mmCIF file of C-alpha atoms and ligand atoms in Angstrom:
data_model
loop_
_atom_site.group_PDB
_atom_site.id
_atom_site.type_symbol
_atom_site.label_atom_id
_atom_site.label_comp_id
_atom_site.label_asym_id
_atom_site.label_seq_id
_atom_site.Cartn_x
_atom_site.Cartn_y
_atom_site.Cartn_z
ATOM 1 C CA MET A 1 -4.689 19.742 -19.704
ATOM 2 C CA MET A 2 -1.637 17.653 -19.072
ATOM 3 C CA LYS A 3 -1.297 13.895 -19.270
ATOM 4 C CA ILE A 4 1.210 11.876 -17.329
ATOM 5 C CA LEU A 5 2.196 8.260 -17.911
ATOM 6 C CA GLY A 6 2.821 6.295 -14.688
ATOM 7 C CA ILE A 7 4.957 3.140 -14.585
ATOM 8 C CA GLU A 8 5.237 0.758 -11.617
ATOM 9 C CA THR A 9 7.321 -2.435 -11.365
ATOM 10 C CA SER A 10 8.633 -2.401 -7.786
ATOM 11 C CA CYS A 11 7.315 -5.817 -6.756
ATOM 12 C CA ASP A 12 5.065 -8.306 -8.540
ATOM 13 C CA GLU A 13 2.627 -6.130 -10.491
ATOM 14 C CA THR A 14 3.588 -4.714 -13.890
ATOM 15 C CA ALA A 15 1.508 -1.559 -14.068
ATOM 16 C CA ALA A 16 1.025 1.418 -16.383
ATOM 17 C CA ALA A 17 -1.536 4.227 -16.239
ATOM 18 C CA VAL A 18 -2.416 7.573 -17.757
ATOM 19 C CA VAL A 19 -3.686 10.344 -15.478
ATOM 20 C CA GLU A 20 -4.891 13.743 -16.642
ATOM 21 C CA ALA A 21 -4.917 17.041 -14.736
ATOM 22 C CA LYS A 22 -5.695 20.647 -15.433
ATOM 23 C CA THR A 23 -2.487 22.540 -16.061
ATOM 24 C CA GLY A 24 -1.363 25.581 -14.148
ATOM 25 C CA SER A 25 -3.257 24.412 -11.102
ATOM 26 C CA GLY A 26 -0.166 23.655 -8.986
ATOM 27 C CA PHE A 27 -1.198 21.836 -5.841
ATOM 28 C CA GLN A 28 -4.817 22.466 -6.761
ATOM 29 C CA VAL A 29 -4.559 19.340 -8.934
ATOM 30 C CA LEU A 30 -6.753 17.736 -6.314
ATOM 31 C CA GLY A 31 -9.853 15.615 -6.495
ATOM 32 C CA SER A 32 -12.103 16.232 -9.441
ATOM 33 C CA ARG A 33 -9.357 18.098 -11.341
ATOM 34 C CA LEU A 34 -7.525 14.838 -11.572
ATOM 35 C CA LYS A 35 -8.794 12.058 -13.804
ATOM 36 C CA ILE A 36 -7.544 8.493 -14.200
ATOM 37 C CA LEU A 37 -7.854 7.750 -17.933
ATOM 38 C CA SER A 38 -6.458 4.211 -17.691
ATOM 39 C CA ASN A 39 -5.000 1.965 -15.008
ATOM 40 C CA ILE A 40 -3.546 -1.330 -16.286
ATOM 41 C CA VAL A 41 -2.225 -3.924 -13.834
ATOM 42 C CA ALA A 42 -0.670 -7.124 -15.184
ATOM 43 C CA SER A 43 -0.706 -9.257 -12.066
ATOM 44 C CA GLN A 44 1.872 -11.985 -11.461
ATOM 45 C CA ILE A 45 -0.132 -13.617 -8.658
ATOM 46 C CA ASP A 46 -0.542 -16.916 -10.555
ATOM 47 C CA LEU A 47 3.194 -17.066 -11.197
ATOM 48 C CA HIS A 48 4.174 -16.676 -7.519
ATOM 49 C CA ARG A 49 1.313 -18.645 -5.961
ATOM 50 C CA LYS A 50 3.161 -21.948 -5.741
ATOM 51 C CA TYR A 51 5.997 -20.276 -3.812
ATOM 52 C CA GLY A 52 3.614 -18.613 -1.316
ATOM 53 C CA GLY A 53 5.351 -15.278 -1.948
ATOM 54 C CA VAL A 54 7.181 -13.235 -4.565
ATOM 55 C CA TYR A 55 10.049 -15.043 -6.292
ATOM 56 C CA PRO A 56 12.297 -12.081 -7.274
ATOM 57 C CA GLU A 57 14.019 -13.621 -10.306
ATOM 58 C CA LEU A 58 10.698 -14.687 -11.841
ATOM 59 C CA ALA A 59 9.217 -11.269 -11.081
ATOM 60 C CA SER A 60 11.908 -9.429 -13.076
ATOM 61 C CA ARG A 61 11.493 -11.745 -16.059
ATOM 62 C CA ALA A 62 7.720 -11.336 -16.036
ATOM 63 C CA HIS A 63 8.099 -7.525 -15.836
ATOM 64 C CA LEU A 64 10.301 -7.674 -18.950
ATOM 65 C CA GLU A 65 7.586 -9.553 -20.826
ATOM 66 C CA ASN A 66 4.710 -7.423 -19.582
ATOM 67 C CA ILE A 67 6.018 -3.867 -19.447
ATOM 68 C CA LEU A 68 5.636 -2.794 -23.100
ATOM 69 C CA PRO A 69 2.200 -4.421 -23.564
ATOM 70 C CA ALA A 70 1.049 -2.780 -20.285
ATOM 71 C CA ILE A 71 2.217 0.683 -21.456
ATOM 72 C CA GLY A 72 0.598 0.121 -24.859
ATOM 73 C CA ALA A 73 -2.682 -0.904 -23.235
ATOM 74 C CA ALA A 74 -2.605 2.091 -20.854
ATOM 75 C CA LEU A 75 -2.134 4.510 -23.792
ATOM 76 C CA ASP A 76 -4.833 2.785 -25.892
ATOM 77 C CA GLU A 77 -7.390 2.776 -23.120
ATOM 78 C CA ALA A 78 -6.692 6.446 -22.400
ATOM 79 C CA GLY A 79 -7.045 7.298 -26.102
ATOM 80 C CA ALA A 80 -3.550 8.762 -25.888
ATOM 81 C CA ASP A 81 -0.257 8.289 -27.668
ATOM 82 C CA PHE A 82 3.312 9.242 -26.814
ATOM 83 C CA ASP A 83 2.903 12.601 -28.573
ATOM 84 C CA ASN A 84 0.300 13.872 -26.116
ATOM 85 C CA ILE A 85 1.948 12.541 -22.970
ATOM 86 C CA ASN A 86 3.564 15.502 -21.187
ATOM 87 C CA ALA A 87 5.697 13.622 -18.647
ATOM 88 C CA ILE A 88 6.600 10.143 -17.395
ATOM 89 C CA ALA A 89 6.527 9.128 -13.719
ATOM 90 C CA VAL A 90 8.223 5.919 -12.622
ATOM 91 C CA THR A 91 8.737 4.129 -9.299
ATOM 92 C CA ILE A 92 12.449 4.285 -8.435
ATOM 93 C CA GLY A 93 12.181 2.532 -5.010
ATOM 94 C CA PRO A 94 11.890 1.037 -2.493
ATOM 95 C CA GLY A 95 11.407 -2.447 -3.910
ATOM 96 C CA LEU A 96 13.087 -5.442 -5.502
ATOM 97 C CA ILE A 97 16.055 -4.145 -7.480
ATOM 98 C CA GLY A 98 15.625 -6.500 -10.452
ATOM 99 C CA SER A 99 11.956 -5.522 -10.698
ATOM 100 C CA LEU A 100 12.561 -1.781 -10.262
ATOM 101 C CA LEU A 101 15.210 -1.769 -12.988
ATOM 102 C CA VAL A 102 12.735 -2.953 -15.635
ATOM 103 C CA GLY A 103 10.360 -0.024 -15.059
ATOM 104 C CA VAL A 104 13.129 2.512 -14.522
ATOM 105 C CA GLU A 105 15.110 1.578 -17.632
ATOM 106 C CA THR A 106 11.955 1.488 -19.756
ATOM 107 C CA ALA A 107 10.937 4.949 -18.488
ATOM 108 C CA ARG A 108 14.442 6.351 -19.002
ATOM 109 C CA THR A 109 14.540 5.032 -22.561
ATOM 110 C CA LEU A 110 11.135 6.573 -23.317
ATOM 111 C CA ALA A 111 12.116 9.904 -21.753
ATOM 112 C CA TYR A 112 15.392 9.975 -23.676
ATOM 113 C CA SER A 113 13.984 9.046 -27.063
ATOM 114 C CA LEU A 114 10.792 11.122 -26.785
ATOM 115 C CA LYS A 115 12.562 14.053 -25.075
ATOM 116 C CA LYS A 116 9.984 14.130 -22.258
ATOM 117 C CA PRO A 117 10.491 15.110 -18.620
ATOM 118 C CA ILE A 118 10.714 12.188 -16.192
ATOM 119 C CA LEU A 119 9.906 12.041 -12.467
ATOM 120 C CA GLY A 120 11.396 9.407 -10.165
ATOM 121 C CA ILE A 121 8.753 8.469 -7.585
ATOM 122 C CA ASN A 122 9.046 6.896 -4.143
ATOM 123 C CA HIS A 123 6.594 3.971 -4.004
ATOM 124 C CA LEU A 124 5.448 4.914 -0.471
ATOM 125 C CA GLU A 125 4.742 8.494 -1.486
ATOM 126 C CA ALA A 126 2.621 7.127 -4.325
ATOM 127 C CA HIS A 127 0.606 4.956 -1.903
ATOM 128 C CA ILE A 128 -0.137 8.144 0.077
ATOM 129 C CA TYR A 129 -1.057 10.111 -3.052
ATOM 130 C CA ALA A 130 -3.654 7.498 -4.045
ATOM 131 C CA ASN A 131 -5.679 9.386 -1.430
ATOM 132 C CA PHE A 132 -5.743 12.527 -3.554
ATOM 133 C CA VAL A 133 -7.946 11.103 -6.302
ATOM 134 C CA GLY A 134 -11.699 11.609 -6.293
ATOM 135 C CA GLU A 135 -14.213 14.279 -5.579
ATOM 136 C CA LYS A 136 -15.135 15.893 -2.269
ATOM 137 C CA LYS A 137 -11.729 15.172 -0.780
ATOM 138 C CA LYS A 138 -10.933 17.077 2.344
ATOM 139 C CA ILE A 139 -7.258 16.610 3.074
ATOM 140 C CA GLU A 140 -5.786 19.199 5.408
ATOM 141 C CA PHE A 141 -2.292 19.292 6.894
ATOM 142 C CA PRO A 142 -0.741 18.189 9.132
ATOM 143 C CA ALA A 143 -1.882 14.733 8.100
ATOM 144 C CA LEU A 144 -1.024 11.313 9.469
ATOM 145 C CA CYS A 145 -0.514 8.521 6.925
ATOM 146 C CA LEU A 146 -0.706 4.853 7.850
ATOM 147 C CA ILE A 147 0.906 2.861 5.038
ATOM 148 C CA VAL A 148 0.325 -0.867 5.343
ATOM 149 C CA SER A 149 1.598 -3.074 2.549
ATOM 150 C CA GLY A 150 3.497 -6.274 1.848
ATOM 151 C CA GLY A 151 6.812 -4.533 2.458
ATOM 152 C CA HIS A 152 5.963 -1.682 4.850
ATOM 153 C CA THR A 153 4.063 -0.693 7.941
ATOM 154 C CA SER A 154 4.756 2.978 8.547
ATOM 155 C CA LEU A 155 3.203 5.914 10.326
ATOM 156 C CA ILE A 156 4.177 9.069 8.515
ATOM 157 C CA LEU A 157 3.532 12.629 9.525
ATOM 158 C CA MET A 158 2.911 14.765 6.462
ATOM 159 C CA LYS A 159 3.259 18.454 7.235
ATOM 160 C CA ASP A 160 2.589 19.605 3.694
ATOM 161 C CA HIS A 161 2.666 18.259 0.144
ATOM 162 C CA CYS A 162 5.764 16.119 -0.379
ATOM 163 C CA LYS A 163 7.042 16.749 3.195
ATOM 164 C CA TYR A 164 7.361 13.656 5.354
ATOM 165 C CA GLN A 165 8.549 12.555 8.768
ATOM 166 C CA THR A 166 8.434 8.859 9.618
ATOM 167 C CA ILE A 167 7.300 8.560 13.244
ATOM 168 C CA GLY A 168 6.973 4.789 13.447
ATOM 169 C CA GLN A 169 7.489 1.606 11.482
ATOM 170 C CA THR A 170 7.598 -2.129 11.831
ATOM 171 C CA ARG A 171 10.603 -3.612 13.591
ATOM 172 C CA ASP A 172 10.214 -6.933 11.794
ATOM 173 C CA ASP A 173 7.478 -8.171 9.441
ATOM 174 C CA ALA A 174 5.196 -5.781 7.592
ATOM 175 C CA ALA A 175 1.442 -6.133 8.194
ATOM 176 C CA GLY A 176 0.841 -7.555 4.699
ATOM 177 C CA GLU A 177 3.752 -9.954 5.119
ATOM 178 C CA ALA A 178 2.131 -11.223 8.339
ATOM 179 C CA PHE A 179 -1.159 -11.799 6.456
ATOM 180 C CA ASP A 180 0.760 -13.706 3.767
ATOM 181 C CA LYS A 181 2.690 -15.873 6.251
ATOM 182 C CA VAL A 182 -0.327 -16.679 8.432
ATOM 183 C CA SER A 183 -2.262 -17.547 5.283
ATOM 184 C CA GLN A 184 0.436 -20.103 4.456
ATOM 185 C CA LEU A 185 0.242 -21.566 7.978
ATOM 186 C CA LEU A 186 -3.515 -21.987 7.532
ATOM 187 C CA ARG A 187 -3.027 -23.478 4.052
ATOM 188 C CA LEU A 188 -4.860 -20.595 2.434
ATOM 189 C CA PRO A 189 -3.797 -19.226 -0.963
ATOM 190 C CA TYR A 190 -1.407 -16.369 -1.834
ATOM 191 C CA PRO A 191 -1.775 -13.421 -1.445
ATOM 192 C CA GLY A 192 -2.836 -13.958 2.138
ATOM 193 C CA GLY A 193 -4.657 -10.691 2.821
ATOM 194 C CA PRO A 194 -7.698 -11.242 0.609
ATOM 195 C CA ALA A 195 -7.767 -14.982 1.508
ATOM 196 C CA ILE A 196 -7.761 -14.310 5.259
ATOM 197 C CA GLU A 197 -10.344 -11.567 4.908
ATOM 198 C CA ALA A 198 -12.643 -13.847 2.884
ATOM 199 C CA ILE A 199 -12.515 -16.800 5.288
ATOM 200 C CA ALA A 200 -12.730 -14.558 8.378
ATOM 201 C CA SER A 201 -15.940 -13.068 7.009
ATOM 202 C CA GLN A 202 -17.615 -16.469 7.533
ATOM 203 C CA ILE A 203 -17.523 -15.664 11.234
ATOM 204 C CA ARG A 204 -20.279 -13.143 11.781
ATOM 205 C CA ASN A 205 -19.242 -12.099 15.226
ATOM 206 C CA PRO A 206 -15.612 -13.177 15.521
ATOM 207 C CA LYS A 207 -14.815 -12.046 19.035
ATOM 208 C CA PRO A 208 -17.348 -14.128 21.006
ATOM 209 C CA ARG A 209 -17.145 -17.099 18.610
ATOM 210 C CA THR A 210 -13.438 -17.569 19.257
ATOM 211 C CA GLN A 211 -14.313 -18.383 22.864
ATOM 212 C CA ASN A 212 -15.974 -21.632 21.682
ATOM 213 C CA LEU A 213 -12.697 -23.055 20.546
ATOM 214 C CA GLU A 214 -10.830 -25.555 22.640
ATOM 215 C CA PRO A 215 -8.118 -24.568 23.275
ATOM 216 C CA LYS A 216 -9.285 -20.963 23.161
ATOM 217 C CA ILE A 217 -7.846 -18.959 20.253
ATOM 218 C CA GLU A 218 -6.468 -15.763 21.658
ATOM 219 C CA LEU A 219 -3.675 -13.870 20.011
ATOM 220 C CA PRO A 220 -1.508 -11.083 21.430
ATOM 221 C CA ARG A 221 -1.785 -7.413 20.350
ATOM 222 C CA PRO A 222 1.985 -6.773 19.975
ATOM 223 C CA MET A 223 3.267 -3.352 21.101
ATOM 224 C CA ILE A 224 -0.258 -1.959 21.424
ATOM 225 C CA ASP A 225 0.622 -0.099 24.626
ATOM 226 C CA SER A 226 4.215 0.848 23.843
ATOM 227 C CA GLU A 227 5.092 4.553 24.079
ATOM 228 C CA ASP A 228 6.535 4.732 20.563
ATOM 229 C CA PHE A 229 4.740 4.329 17.242
ATOM 230 C CA ASP A 230 6.589 1.236 16.087
ATOM 231 C CA PHE A 231 4.974 -2.077 15.231
ATOM 232 C CA SER A 232 5.957 -5.734 15.413
ATOM 233 C CA PHE A 233 4.072 -8.524 13.689
ATOM 234 C CA SER A 234 6.453 -11.474 13.667
ATOM 235 C CA GLY A 235 5.390 -12.546 17.181
ATOM 236 C CA LEU A 236 1.805 -12.740 15.998
ATOM 237 C CA LYS A 237 2.814 -15.110 13.221
ATOM 238 C CA THR A 238 4.759 -17.232 15.733
ATOM 239 C CA ALA A 239 1.705 -17.291 18.033
ATOM 240 C CA VAL A 240 -0.416 -18.629 15.162
ATOM 241 C CA LEU A 241 2.290 -21.206 14.401
ATOM 242 C CA ARG A 242 2.250 -22.324 18.035
ATOM 243 C CA ILE A 243 -1.536 -22.755 17.967
ATOM 244 C CA THR A 244 -1.439 -24.756 14.735
ATOM 245 C CA LYS A 245 1.188 -27.082 16.242
ATOM 246 C CA LYS A 246 -0.759 -27.448 19.462
ATOM 247 C CA ILE A 247 -4.163 -28.289 17.987
ATOM 248 C CA GLY A 248 -2.893 -30.256 14.939
ATOM 249 C CA PRO A 249 -3.848 -30.153 11.247
ATOM 250 C CA LYS A 250 -7.374 -31.552 11.653
ATOM 251 C CA LYS A 251 -8.484 -28.956 14.180
ATOM 252 C CA VAL A 252 -6.704 -26.207 12.246
ATOM 253 C CA GLU A 253 -8.734 -27.162 9.186
ATOM 254 C CA GLU A 254 -11.963 -27.111 11.223
ATOM 255 C CA ASN A 255 -11.196 -23.805 12.904
ATOM 256 C CA LYS A 256 -9.435 -21.942 10.114
ATOM 257 C CA ALA A 257 -12.067 -19.218 9.954
ATOM 258 C CA GLN A 258 -11.861 -18.488 13.691
ATOM 259 C CA ILE A 259 -8.057 -18.351 13.664
ATOM 260 C CA ALA A 260 -8.094 -16.082 10.590
ATOM 261 C CA ALA A 261 -10.696 -13.802 12.190
ATOM 262 C CA GLU A 262 -8.787 -13.535 15.458
ATOM 263 C CA PHE A 263 -5.546 -12.804 13.565
ATOM 264 C CA GLN A 264 -7.275 -10.114 11.503
ATOM 265 C CA ASN A 265 -8.753 -8.593 14.692
ATOM 266 C CA ALA A 266 -5.335 -8.530 16.360
ATOM 267 C CA VAL A 267 -3.654 -6.742 13.421
ATOM 268 C CA VAL A 268 -6.512 -4.240 13.065
ATOM 269 C CA ASP A 269 -6.618 -3.544 16.827
ATOM 270 C CA VAL A 270 -2.906 -2.657 16.908
ATOM 271 C CA LEU A 271 -2.943 -0.571 13.709
ATOM 272 C CA VAL A 272 -6.010 1.412 14.766
ATOM 273 C CA ALA A 273 -4.912 2.003 18.384
ATOM 274 C CA LYS A 274 -1.453 3.277 17.444
ATOM 275 C CA THR A 275 -2.681 5.429 14.575
ATOM 276 C CA LEU A 276 -5.302 7.098 16.785
ATOM 277 C CA ARG A 277 -2.779 7.764 19.533
ATOM 278 C CA ALA A 278 -0.352 9.335 17.059
ATOM 279 C CA ALA A 279 -3.188 11.400 15.532
ATOM 280 C CA LYS A 280 -3.982 12.754 18.986
ATOM 281 C CA ILE A 281 -0.391 13.493 20.010
ATOM 282 C CA TYR A 282 0.481 15.220 16.725
ATOM 283 C CA LYS A 283 -2.933 16.951 16.575
ATOM 284 C CA VAL A 284 -3.400 16.072 12.924
ATOM 285 C CA LYS A 285 -6.263 17.357 10.792
ATOM 286 C CA THR A 286 -6.426 14.304 8.506
ATOM 287 C CA VAL A 287 -5.814 10.572 8.843
ATOM 288 C CA MET A 288 -4.972 8.802 5.575
ATOM 289 C CA LEU A 289 -4.851 5.042 5.154
ATOM 290 C CA SER A 290 -3.132 3.368 2.190
ATOM 291 C CA GLY A 291 -1.152 0.385 0.860
ATOM 292 C CA GLY A 292 -2.346 -3.106 -0.040
ATOM 293 C CA VAL A 293 -3.615 -3.956 3.466
ATOM 294 C CA ALA A 294 -5.793 -0.810 3.286
ATOM 295 C CA ALA A 295 -8.001 -2.899 0.983
ATOM 296 C CA ASN A 296 -9.058 -4.794 4.130
ATOM 297 C CA SER A 297 -12.697 -3.976 4.918
ATOM 298 C CA LEU A 298 -12.380 -4.399 8.696
ATOM 299 C CA LEU A 299 -9.371 -2.054 8.853
ATOM 300 C CA ARG A 300 -11.123 0.553 6.663
ATOM 301 C CA LYS A 301 -14.273 0.376 8.765
ATOM 302 C CA GLU A 302 -12.584 0.434 12.197
ATOM 303 C CA LEU A 303 -10.113 3.224 11.430
ATOM 304 C CA LYS A 304 -12.863 5.339 9.872
ATOM 305 C CA SER A 305 -15.325 4.887 12.735
ATOM 306 C CA GLN A 306 -12.774 5.342 15.510
ATOM 307 C CA THR A 307 -11.304 8.439 13.825
ATOM 308 C CA SER A 308 -14.759 9.983 13.635
ATOM 309 C CA VAL A 309 -15.371 9.544 17.376
ATOM 310 C CA SER A 310 -11.890 10.638 18.484
ATOM 311 C CA LYS A 311 -11.678 13.991 20.271
ATOM 312 C CA LEU A 312 -10.160 16.134 17.512
ATOM 313 C CA LYS A 313 -12.261 14.425 14.800
ATOM 314 C CA PRO A 314 -9.689 14.545 11.978
ATOM 315 C CA ASN A 315 -10.877 13.971 8.401
ATOM 316 C CA PHE A 316 -10.481 10.381 7.283
ATOM 317 C CA SER A 317 -9.413 9.276 3.817
ATOM 318 C CA VAL A 318 -8.802 5.912 2.195
ATOM 319 C CA PRO A 319 -8.479 5.302 -1.566
ATOM 320 C CA PRO A 320 -10.889 2.975 -3.389
ATOM 321 C CA LYS A 321 -9.685 -0.626 -2.965
ATOM 322 C CA LYS A 322 -8.315 -0.773 -6.517
ATOM 323 C CA LEU A 323 -5.945 2.110 -5.719
ATOM 324 C CA CYS A 324 -4.753 0.553 -2.429
ATOM 325 C CA THR A 325 -2.899 -2.416 -3.903
ATOM 326 C CA ASP A 326 0.011 -1.691 -6.251
ATOM 327 C CA ASN A 327 -0.966 0.233 -9.377
ATOM 328 C CA ALA A 328 0.512 2.877 -11.672
ATOM 329 C CA ALA A 329 -2.270 5.482 -11.364
ATOM 330 C CA MET A 330 -0.931 6.334 -7.899
ATOM 331 C CA ILE A 331 2.571 6.743 -9.392
ATOM 332 C CA ALA A 332 1.219 9.143 -12.027
ATOM 333 C CA VAL A 333 -0.726 11.108 -9.366
ATOM 334 C CA ALA A 334 2.387 11.486 -7.184
ATOM 335 C CA GLY A 335 4.204 12.484 -10.384
ATOM 336 C CA LEU A 336 1.675 15.266 -10.993
ATOM 337 C CA PHE A 337 2.324 16.742 -7.572
ATOM 338 C CA ARG A 338 6.082 16.535 -8.097
ATOM 339 C CA PHE A 339 5.626 18.075 -11.554
ATOM 340 C CA ALA A 340 3.628 20.910 -9.968
ATOM 341 C CA LYS A 341 6.669 21.521 -7.755
ATOM 342 C CA ARG A 342 8.629 21.934 -10.995
ATOM 343 C CA GLU A 343 10.718 18.896 -10.163
ATOM 344 C CA LYS A 344 11.265 17.804 -13.749
ATOM 345 C CA GLN A 345 14.254 15.544 -13.955
ATOM 346 C CA ASN A 346 16.420 14.508 -16.823
ATOM 347 C CA TRP A 347 16.553 10.804 -17.754
ATOM 348 C CA SER A 348 20.247 10.699 -16.798
ATOM 349 C CA LYS A 349 19.425 11.566 -13.163
ATOM 350 C CA ILE A 350 16.949 8.732 -12.631
ATOM 351 C CA GLN A 351 18.198 5.641 -10.819
ATOM 352 C CA ALA A 352 16.556 2.607 -9.216
ATOM 353 C CA GLN A 353 17.212 2.382 -5.471
ATOM 354 C CA SER A 354 15.941 -0.656 -3.588
ATOM 355 C CA ASP A 355 16.149 0.933 -0.113
ATOM 356 C CA LEU A 356 14.965 4.443 -0.966
ATOM 357 C CA GLU A 357 13.757 6.382 2.093
ATOM 358 C CA LEU A 358 10.768 8.699 2.224
ATOM 359 C CA ARG A 359 11.727 12.282 3.015
HETATM 360 O O1 LIG B 401 0.782 -2.405 -1.599
HETATM 361 P P1 LIG B 401 0.836 -3.816 -2.066
HETATM 362 O O2 LIG B 401 -0.011 -4.209 -3.246
HETATM 363 O O3 LIG B 401 2.310 -4.216 -2.420
HETATM 364 C C1 LIG B 401 3.411 -3.762 -1.673
HETATM 365 O O4 LIG B 401 3.819 -2.580 -1.889
HETATM 366 O O5 LIG B 401 3.858 -4.545 -0.828
HETATM 367 O O6 LIG B 401 0.490 -4.732 -0.812
HETATM 368 C C2 LIG B 401 0.401 -6.130 -0.927
HETATM 369 C C3 LIG B 401 0.011 -6.713 0.413
HETATM 370 C C4 LIG B 401 0.041 -8.218 0.457
HETATM 371 O O7 LIG B 401 0.784 -8.625 1.599
HETATM 372 C C5 LIG B 401 -1.418 -8.623 0.564
HETATM 373 O O8 LIG B 401 -1.628 -9.823 1.300
HETATM 374 C C6 LIG B 401 -1.997 -7.427 1.303
HETATM 375 O O9 LIG B 401 -1.334 -6.312 0.754
HETATM 376 N N1 LIG B 401 -3.454 -7.306 1.072
HETATM 377 C C7 LIG B 401 -4.376 -7.389 2.051
HETATM 378 C C8 LIG B 401 -5.642 -7.298 1.414
HETATM 379 N N2 LIG B 401 -5.440 -7.142 0.076
HETATM 380 C C9 LIG B 401 -4.084 -7.141 -0.118
HETATM 381 N N3 LIG B 401 -4.247 -7.558 3.376
HETATM 382 C C10 LIG B 401 -5.372 -7.638 4.113
HETATM 383 N N4 LIG B 401 -6.628 -7.591 3.585
HETATM 384 C C11 LIG B 401 -6.801 -7.420 2.254
HETATM 385 N N5 LIG B 401 -8.030 -7.372 1.724
HETATM 386 ZN ZN1 LIG B 402 2.900 -1.098 -2.595
#
């Protein structure tokens, strides 16, 4: 058995986790061979709420306060200590540089003083690898990964373990960012995704109900028919802004749920349509969904059902909701796969990189 300590501080969650896997299993460290022993997330949501988004300077300071207690709690809950941790995996990017540095420098210090191997992990790769936890997983390559988070909206072709080709991404706002901004326009709390999902669920049958509104609430489906696999969500946010200005605060308040539901439908329609088209063109065997927005029930349901009725019927995978939003278990899992590739790095080679690309 080997145990790996995962550390994540790329944005506004200070997270630490311990994941265990059978040794010598190489890329067989899949599914039931992989066990999450602890997964601690110290959330900074309350801290950033009044700003309606992440305030980078405050995030770094909070990481500094939370990182050692989070690591301590992750070890305690796993019944582990530094002696029986075999390696350390840490997010090196992409993300906020001041936030990344806290996790990276902590991990480097631990690796140096404990003489343990350290693995620098790309945050996006970790979101993908959250899909590799759990039993009865059927993930075959080539796979198509839709990563939807607060910072990214990317379609990634994965030809094998740790081999990536980005085939499309957002040209402006990320999907999660659009949820957060529209939530602000509707005077809903931060983070916007869960708030919009909750209020939209009050509308049982959102599509027909939106017709009752005067003026009618209809939002565009940006780039849904474009030939490429890129996305654009800033126009959708502007369209919501235009509606709120047109109907005024009172009507916005009365029709919040309908606007939220129509916005959620628009985002889901575009994400699902483009993912399915890419899956067909690249003839993939698996479609994987991940990132914070993958916690959205409508997106999970629609992508799953439409994948299952598409012609080539690829397998569909989405992590449990807790592993979709930022956490350190996914960092440790990605670390295990990198470790299996014998990619052990020395602490002196690890560096935070805010704009790290996925290759
Ligand atoms: O992956 P994540 O935790 O952090 C980044 O790497 O960015 O994603 C956070 C984003 C936020 O924009 C949040 O509003 C969105 O994920 N999100 C959701 C839901 N839960 C979180 N969006 C839609 N529906 C949700 N249920
Ligand atoms: Zn993330």
